[in-house]
Amino acid sequence: MTTMPNWLKQRAFLTPERIAVSDGRRTKTFAELYEAAAVWARRLARAGVKEGDIVALLMKNRIEMIEIIHALFFLGARVLLQNVRLTSYELGWQLDDSGARLVIADEELAGSLDGDGRVLTVGALAALPEADVSFKETCDLEETATIMYTSGTTGTPKGVLQTYGNHWWSAVGSALNLGLHERDCWLAAVPLFHISGLSIAMRSVIYGIPMRLQTSFDPKEANEWIMRGDVTIMSVVAAMLQRMISELGEARYPDTFRCMLLGGGPAPRPLLEACKEKGIPVYQTYGMTETASQIATLAPEYSLTKLGSAGKPLFPAELCILKDEKPAAPHEAGEIVVKGPNVTKGYLHRPEATAQAIRGGWFFTGDIGYIDEEGFLYVLDRRSDLIISGGENVYPAEVEAVLLSHPDVEEAGVTGVEDETWGQVPYAFVRLKRGASPDEAALRAFCRERLAKYKVPARIYFVDELPRNAAQKLLRRELKRLIPKTEQTF
Amino acid sequence: MTTMPNWLKQRAFLTPERIAVSDGRRTKTFAELYEAAAVWARRLARAGVKEGDIVALLMKNRIEMIEIIHALFFLGARVLLQNVRLTSYELGWQLDDSGARLVIADEELAGSLDGDGRVLTVGALAALPEADVSFKETCDLEETATIMYTSGTTGTPKGVLQTYGNHWWSAVGSALNLGLHERDCWLAAVPLFHISGLSIAMRSVIYGIPMRLQTSFDPKEANEWIMRGDVTIMSVVAAMLQRMISELGEARYPDTFRCMLLGGGPAPRPLLEACKEKGIPVYQTYGMTETASQIATLAPEYSLTKLGSAGKPLFPAELCILKDEKPAAPHEAGEIVVKGPNVTKGYLHRPEATAQAIRGGWFFTGDIGYIDEEGFLYVLDRRSDLIISGGENVYPAEVEAVLLSHPDVEEAGVTGVEDETWGQVPYAFVRLKRGASPDEAALRAFCRERLAKYKVPARIYFVDELPRNAAQKLLRRELKRLIPKTEQTF
């Protein structure tokens, strides 16, 4: 068991005057960030937060969100980060499943949890008097720091436990891979409630570098910051990068910009070629909530020769392909299995799911891929049927479960279909109960009430039969064939 | 317990074609270093080396030494690094104390251990056939990787255990402090048998950067490498830096040179001022064998405003001053106590010395210092009486023990005296037995047989009485007053 000084406290002690965070208007040093977090911590203590509690955050990217995360670390509480795009039903489900004590919510988002006694708005928290409380001086790397829900193939969301150690080793592994410069500044235009955004906030404190924060992605502003040399590293998904390149026009980024970290699914070749032409240093990555951000990365010099590869693992991590429980040969597809100190210790309250996912120290991702003869990873399919839409994960089983809960629906299958803007969007295929009449609009409205917008099927087709194998298992990859030929765009 | 992939294996897999090491004539990539180490490992296995064995190295800086260290890691053996300047007696003592199975020695050094059946020269090892042996694929961060002997106040040398984790966290803490650039290259002109040199070899593999190696320090060549932009970071002690500046003349280092890591005791003000004037980025450090290199560092921007300070701890580490077993106030002197994952787990076969040095998770350095109101460390005295001569530690008690073993000597006291070239040199003060006649040359010759050259007193004075306190404890700091006034230069 390794303990370390609390990260923000240590950082504020070592380099108090360095810039910690800026949203382009407001800027805070590490000393100021520490002071602000300490005030929030004393208010949270007044609100009853104690060591070991789970406290949910339902907030959009802003400096206060970072402060409150650190405030909860000061108290030894575990932070459940909730996706602000989820429906009331989904949010409430996570709160009940996790046993969260409180939800700290932005005023504009608190309505999603109307009537839930656990909700405390940021404004209401700010109005609380400060309690006298002592802070945890150290963090234990084995302890859970944060929790994020993902669904996986079963369709039931599970809370991924991310320890201090997971975040620490992820930050260290990334620094050993990308290097660390005195003038680095990392732009977070991805949400802090995703691991892609949260990992930037952790790295800022661990590395002692500033982070730039966008409340929502603004490609024009992001480009301006990069052109001015304010930002040296940025995390994006393909759809974001595409918009930045369109916005950039003929201009080229300056040399100060050294890393475009591209995650959230495979990148289209024309995009990579456009980046190559413009001299944008794209690092393609492979990672997930369970690996506390990227676990493999492809350096820019390989971005075209190893097109479509996610590169090699970070220094502290390992990766292999298993086929029929044996290591696969080069170029042979199988399940991607990973290991490393950045990998989750499991799922909250889910010993069985944990035991199924982590076997012999290896985490079974459910993703399919292969490794070439030089050890470069190629991801073929995310978690069998995972749909990645604009960087958000959509689990077919979760959408199917909602469809099946409709009284008219007998069978449902969901799959991802290529989309120019979002990479993929979910399409649903439904067999209705005898006597029910098809009404796509009504069924989509039903989904909208129960699912975040990005999960709602872009199209719902009514069919007579769903493709199943001999064991009656739904063959999701064959669903696309059911799209009428006249509508097929692929 | 955290395990990691074997460092050299992982590095050779991730970045096989990057340069690992160069001595200015020969260069090896990480893939080549791995292959060479693998060959040595198979020969070492043939020589009988097994997992858990202690194997001593008696070698001067050269590429083969790095290869053999990694070869021993492949076999799970622990590497005892021996100072090549020690006498036969001192070397043999370490081998017996540690229970080393073998000593791998440079041909020119093997004579120091003439007749010792454990000695195998590098040439003889190279001539062995390769055995079929499987390598350790991972390293356990809790396991001992290397051992280095230090003496401390008692005068009895003790083997400091350095785990893989100590080296790992030292490398990571240093990278978080100094940054890590793609074009970094670290010059090791300090011995690899010291932690200052060994830590460079560990960092090279962990960071994936090349190291430059000098067999013995050559200030002209070091300056040339820096001027050419080949070297970006260098570890030095004050005497080395002084010679480099003299040799440099009016020239100035290019911007590619970004870090002069200065260890091995406090730096004289004129040296720091000369560096400031020449724009040399000096990082003053505080560290020891027990902390696997520096544990505190002063950034260049503070080198004159915080003159004499060793800065603040590395990110994963902590440091405090204890006076009468309580935390001292700012500016109040006391014992320097440190904590962190880079700190040794103790001394080989010395549970009592370990229990005395490590209490409640803190390592008691024996050094005296204070912390100012901003948290900057000032070291006043190294280990009470430690003499640092040209970067080598000289423990007065060890020299006194040798003097006392001479049949004519009744009492002996040793202290450090300022020296322009070496920083400090040891001076001895001896009370002879009744009837014995003083003969400085003979007594120094007696020491030369039993002590490494740098430990042999530069002067021996014969006195009637040694300064002692009421408890008859020798007051080493008062010894200097016994130097005849005519000879005093301080």
Coordinates of C-alpha atoms in Angstrom, one line a residue, chain A residues 22-362:
Chain A
S22 CA -8.3 28.9 -16.7
D23 CA -11.5 29.0 -18.7
G24 CA -10.3 31.9 -20.8
R25 CA -11.8 34.5 -18.5
R26 CA -11.0 33.4 -15.0
T27 CA -7.7 32.0 -13.9
K28 CA -6.6 30.3 -10.7
T29 CA -3.2 29.4 -9.4
F30 CA -2.7 26.2 -7.5
A31 CA -2.7 28.1 -4.2
E32 CA -6.0 29.7 -5.2
L33 CA -7.4 26.4 -6.3
Y34 CA -6.4 24.9 -3.0
E35 CA -8.0 27.7 -1.0
A36 CA -11.2 27.5 -3.0
A37 CA -11.4 23.7 -2.6
A38 CA -10.8 24.0 1.1
V39 CA -13.8 26.3 1.4
W40 CA -16.0 23.9 -0.5
A41 CA -14.8 21.1 1.6
R42 CA -15.8 22.9 4.8
R43 CA -19.2 23.5 3.3
L44 CA -19.6 19.9 2.2
A45 CA -18.7 18.9 5.7
R46 CA -21.5 21.1 6.9
A47 CA -23.8 19.4 4.4
G48 CA -23.0 16.2 6.2
V49 CA -20.4 14.6 3.9
K50 CA -18.1 12.2 5.7
E51 CA -15.1 10.0 4.8
G52 CA -16.2 7.1 2.6
D53 CA -19.4 8.7 1.5
I54 CA -20.3 8.6 -2.2
V55 CA -21.2 12.1 -3.4
A56 CA -22.5 12.5 -7.0
L57 CA -21.7 15.5 -9.2
L58 CA -24.1 16.6 -11.9
M59 CA -22.2 19.5 -13.3
K60 CA -21.0 20.9 -16.6
N61 CA -17.3 21.8 -17.1
R62 CA -16.4 24.8 -15.0
I63 CA -13.7 25.7 -12.5
E64 CA -16.0 25.1 -9.5
M65 CA -16.4 21.5 -10.6
I66 CA -12.7 20.9 -10.3
E67 CA -12.7 22.6 -6.9
I68 CA -15.5 20.5 -5.6
I69 CA -13.8 17.3 -6.8
H70 CA -10.7 18.2 -4.8
A71 CA -12.9 19.3 -1.9
L72 CA -14.4 15.8 -1.8
F73 CA -10.9 14.3 -1.9
F74 CA -10.0 16.4 1.1
L75 CA -12.9 14.8 3.0
G76 CA -12.1 11.3 1.8
A77 CA -15.4 11.0 0.0
R78 CA -15.8 9.2 -3.3
V79 CA -17.0 11.2 -6.3
L80 CA -19.6 9.8 -8.6
L81 CA -19.4 11.7 -11.9
Q82 CA -22.7 11.8 -13.7
N83 CA -23.2 12.4 -17.4
V84 CA -25.3 15.6 -17.6
R85 CA -27.0 14.2 -20.7
L86 CA -28.7 11.4 -18.9
T87 CA -32.5 11.4 -18.2
S88 CA -34.0 11.7 -14.8
Y89 CA -34.6 8.0 -14.8
E90 CA -31.0 7.1 -15.6
L91 CA -29.5 9.6 -13.1
G92 CA -31.8 8.4 -10.3
W93 CA -31.0 4.8 -11.1
Q94 CA -27.2 5.5 -10.6
L95 CA -27.9 7.3 -7.3
D96 CA -29.9 4.4 -6.0
D97 CA -27.5 1.8 -7.2
S98 CA -24.4 3.6 -5.8
G99 CA -26.0 4.6 -2.5
A100 CA -24.9 8.2 -3.0
R101 CA -25.4 10.4 0.0
L102 CA -25.8 13.6 -1.9
V103 CA -25.8 15.0 -5.5
I104 CA -24.2 18.4 -6.1
A105 CA -25.9 19.8 -9.2
D106 CA -25.6 22.8 -11.3
E107 CA -28.8 24.9 -10.9
E108 CA -29.8 24.4 -14.5
L109 CA -29.4 20.6 -14.1
A110 CA -31.0 20.1 -10.7
G111 CA -34.4 20.0 -12.4
S112 CA -33.5 16.5 -13.7
L113 CA -33.7 15.2 -10.2
D114 CA -36.7 17.3 -9.1
G115 CA -38.0 16.0 -5.8
D116 CA -34.9 13.9 -5.0
G117 CA -34.0 14.8 -1.4
R118 CA -30.4 14.2 -2.0
V119 CA -30.0 17.1 -4.4
L120 CA -28.0 20.1 -3.3
T121 CA -27.4 22.8 -5.9
V122 CA -24.0 24.4 -6.2
G123 CA -25.6 27.7 -5.2
A124 CA -27.2 26.2 -2.1
L125 CA -23.9 24.6 -1.2
A126 CA -22.1 27.9 -1.6
A127 CA -24.6 29.5 0.8
L128 CA -23.8 27.0 3.6
P129 CA -21.6 28.1 6.5
E130 CA -18.2 26.4 6.7
A131 CA -17.8 23.6 9.2
D132 CA -14.6 23.0 11.2
V133 CA -13.2 19.8 9.7
S134 CA -9.8 18.3 9.3
F135 CA -8.7 17.2 5.8
K136 CA -7.1 14.0 4.7
E137 CA -3.4 14.8 4.4
T138 CA -2.6 11.8 2.3
C139 CA -4.2 9.6 -0.3
D140 CA -4.0 5.9 -0.4
L141 CA -3.4 4.7 -3.9
E142 CA -5.7 1.7 -3.4
E143 CA -8.6 3.8 -2.3
T144 CA -11.5 4.6 -4.7
A145 CA -11.3 8.3 -5.8
T146 CA -14.0 8.4 -8.4
I147 CA -16.9 6.3 -9.9
M148 CA -18.3 6.5 -13.4
Y149 CA -21.1 4.3 -14.8
T150 CA -20.8 2.3 -18.0
S151 CA -23.1 -0.3 -19.3
G152 CA -21.3 -3.0 -21.2
T153 CA -22.9 -5.9 -23.0
T154 CA -25.4 -6.8 -20.3
G155 CA -27.1 -3.4 -20.6
T156 CA -27.2 -2.9 -16.9
P157 CA -25.1 0.1 -16.0
K158 CA -22.2 -0.6 -13.6
G159 CA -20.2 1.8 -11.5
V160 CA -16.5 1.6 -12.5
L161 CA -14.2 2.2 -9.5
Q162 CA -11.3 4.4 -10.2
T163 CA -8.7 4.5 -7.5
Y164 CA -6.2 7.3 -6.7
G165 CA -3.6 4.8 -8.0
N166 CA -5.5 4.4 -11.3
H167 CA -5.4 8.1 -11.9
W168 CA -1.8 8.4 -10.7
W169 CA -0.4 5.7 -12.9
S170 CA -2.5 6.9 -15.9
A171 CA -1.0 10.3 -15.5
V172 CA 2.6 8.9 -15.1
G173 CA 2.2 6.5 -18.0
S174 CA 1.0 9.3 -20.2
A175 CA 3.8 11.6 -19.2
L176 CA 6.4 8.9 -19.9
N177 CA 4.8 8.5 -23.3
L178 CA 4.1 12.1 -24.3
G179 CA 6.8 13.8 -22.3
L180 CA 6.2 16.8 -20.0
H181 CA 7.2 20.3 -20.8
E182 CA 7.4 23.3 -18.5
R183 CA 5.1 25.3 -20.8
D184 CA 2.5 22.5 -21.3
C185 CA -1.2 23.5 -21.0
W186 CA -3.9 20.9 -21.6
L187 CA -7.2 21.8 -23.1
A188 CA -10.3 20.0 -21.7
A189 CA -13.1 20.5 -24.2
V190 CA -14.3 17.0 -23.4
P191 CA -16.6 16.6 -20.3
L192 CA -15.0 16.3 -16.8
F193 CA -17.7 13.7 -16.1
H194 CA -15.9 11.5 -18.7
I195 CA -12.6 9.9 -18.0
S196 CA -11.1 11.8 -20.9
G197 CA -11.8 15.1 -19.2
L198 CA -11.3 14.0 -15.6
S199 CA -7.9 12.7 -16.4
I200 CA -6.8 16.1 -17.6
A201 CA -7.8 17.6 -14.2
M202 CA -5.8 14.9 -12.4
R203 CA -2.8 15.5 -14.6
S204 CA -2.9 19.2 -14.2
V205 CA -2.4 18.8 -10.4
I206 CA 0.1 15.9 -10.7
Y207 CA 2.2 17.5 -13.4
G208 CA 1.9 21.1 -12.1
I209 CA 0.6 22.4 -15.4
P210 CA -2.4 24.5 -16.2
M211 CA -5.5 23.2 -17.8
R212 CA -7.8 25.2 -20.1
L213 CA -11.5 24.5 -19.7
Q214 CA -14.4 24.8 -22.2
T215 CA -17.9 24.4 -20.8
S216 CA -18.9 23.0 -24.1
F217 CA -16.7 22.4 -27.1
D218 CA -16.1 25.5 -29.1
P219 CA -13.8 24.7 -32.1
K220 CA -13.2 28.3 -33.0
E221 CA -12.1 29.2 -29.5
A222 CA -10.0 26.0 -29.2
N223 CA -8.2 26.9 -32.5
E224 CA -7.6 30.4 -31.2
W225 CA -6.0 29.2 -28.0
I226 CA -3.8 26.8 -29.9
M227 CA -2.8 29.4 -32.5
R228 CA -1.9 31.8 -29.6
G229 CA 0.3 29.1 -28.1
D230 CA -1.8 29.0 -24.9
V231 CA -2.6 25.3 -25.4
T232 CA 0.0 22.6 -26.1
I233 CA -2.0 19.4 -25.7
M234 CA -5.7 18.7 -26.4
S235 CA -7.9 15.6 -26.0
V236 CA -10.5 15.1 -28.7
V237 CA -12.8 12.6 -30.4
A238 CA -12.9 12.4 -34.2
A239 CA -16.0 14.5 -34.6
M240 CA -14.4 17.4 -32.6
L241 CA -11.2 17.2 -34.6
Q242 CA -13.1 17.3 -37.8
R243 CA -14.9 20.5 -36.8
M244 CA -11.6 22.1 -35.7
I245 CA -10.0 21.3 -39.0
S246 CA -12.9 22.7 -40.9
E247 CA -12.8 25.8 -38.8
L248 CA -9.1 26.1 -39.2
G249 CA -9.3 26.6 -43.0
E250 CA -5.9 27.1 -44.5
A251 CA -4.1 28.0 -41.2
R252 CA -1.6 25.7 -39.5
Y253 CA -1.0 25.2 -35.8
P254 CA 2.2 26.6 -34.4
D255 CA 5.0 24.3 -33.1
T256 CA 4.0 25.1 -29.6
F257 CA 1.0 22.7 -30.1
R258 CA 2.6 19.3 -29.6
C259 CA -0.1 16.7 -29.0
M260 CA -3.7 16.1 -30.3
L261 CA -4.8 13.1 -28.2
L262 CA -7.5 11.3 -30.2
G263 CA -9.7 8.9 -28.4
G264 CA -13.3 7.5 -28.5
G265 CA -13.1 5.0 -31.3
P266 CA -11.3 4.6 -34.6
A267 CA -10.5 7.6 -36.7
P268 CA -11.5 7.8 -40.3
R269 CA -8.6 7.8 -42.8
P270 CA -9.4 11.1 -44.5
L271 CA -9.3 12.8 -41.2
L272 CA -5.9 11.4 -40.4
E273 CA -4.6 12.3 -43.8
A274 CA -5.9 15.9 -43.4
C275 CA -4.1 16.1 -40.0
K276 CA -0.9 14.7 -41.6
E277 CA -1.1 17.3 -44.3
K278 CA -1.6 20.1 -41.9
G279 CA 1.2 18.8 -39.6
I280 CA -1.1 18.2 -36.7
P281 CA 0.5 15.7 -34.3
V282 CA -2.3 13.2 -33.8
Y283 CA -1.8 10.5 -31.2
Q284 CA -4.5 7.8 -31.7
T285 CA -5.4 6.1 -28.4
Y286 CA -7.3 3.1 -27.1
G287 CA -8.8 3.3 -23.6
M288 CA -11.9 3.2 -21.6
T289 CA -13.4 4.2 -18.3
E290 CA -12.0 1.0 -16.8
T291 CA -8.4 2.0 -17.7
A292 CA -8.6 5.6 -16.4
S293 CA -8.1 6.9 -19.9
Q294 CA -5.8 5.7 -22.6
I295 CA -3.9 2.5 -22.1
A296 CA -2.4 2.4 -25.7
T297 CA -1.2 5.2 -27.9
L298 CA 0.1 5.5 -31.4
A299 CA 2.8 8.1 -31.9
P300 CA 2.2 10.5 -34.9
E301 CA 5.1 9.1 -36.9
Y302 CA 3.1 5.9 -37.3
S303 CA -0.3 7.6 -37.8
L304 CA -0.4 6.6 -41.5
T305 CA 2.0 3.7 -41.8
K306 CA 0.0 2.0 -39.0
L307 CA -3.3 3.5 -40.0
G308 CA -6.1 2.4 -37.8
S309 CA -3.8 1.2 -35.1
A310 CA -4.1 2.4 -31.5
G311 CA -0.3 1.8 -31.0
K312 CA 1.4 0.2 -28.1
P313 CA 0.6 0.1 -24.3
L314 CA 1.8 2.8 -21.9
F315 CA 5.1 1.9 -20.1
P316 CA 3.5 0.5 -16.9
A317 CA 0.8 -1.5 -18.8
E318 CA 0.5 -4.7 -20.8
L319 CA -1.9 -5.8 -23.4
C320 CA -2.6 -9.1 -25.2
I321 CA -5.1 -10.8 -27.5
L322 CA -6.8 -14.0 -26.3
K323 CA -8.5 -16.4 -28.6
D324 CA -10.1 -19.4 -27.1
E325 CA -8.4 -18.5 -23.8
K326 CA -4.9 -18.7 -25.5
P327 CA -2.7 -15.9 -26.7
A328 CA -3.5 -15.2 -30.3
A329 CA -0.9 -15.2 -33.1
P330 CA 0.1 -11.9 -34.7
H331 CA -2.8 -10.6 -36.9
E332 CA -5.2 -13.2 -35.3
A333 CA -8.3 -11.5 -33.9
G334 CA -9.4 -12.1 -30.3
E335 CA -10.5 -10.4 -27.2
I336 CA -8.3 -7.5 -26.0
V337 CA -7.1 -8.2 -22.5
V338 CA -5.2 -5.5 -20.5
K339 CA -3.2 -5.3 -17.3
G340 CA -1.7 -2.4 -15.4
P341 CA -1.9 -0.2 -12.4
N342 CA -4.2 2.2 -14.3
V343 CA -6.8 -0.6 -14.6
T344 CA -9.9 -0.5 -12.4
K345 CA -10.2 -2.9 -9.4
G346 CA -13.8 -3.6 -10.4
Y347 CA -17.4 -2.5 -10.3
L348 CA -19.3 -1.0 -7.4
H349 CA -21.4 -3.5 -5.6
R350 CA -20.9 -6.0 -8.4
P351 CA -18.6 -8.8 -7.2
E352 CA -19.8 -11.1 -10.0
A353 CA -19.4 -8.7 -12.8
T354 CA -15.9 -7.8 -11.4
A355 CA -14.9 -11.5 -11.2
Q356 CA -16.1 -12.0 -14.7
A357 CA -14.2 -8.9 -16.1
I358 CA -10.9 -9.4 -14.1
R359 CA -9.4 -12.8 -14.2
G360 CA -5.9 -13.6 -13.1
G361 CA -5.0 -10.0 -12.9
W362 CA -6.1 -9.3 -16.4

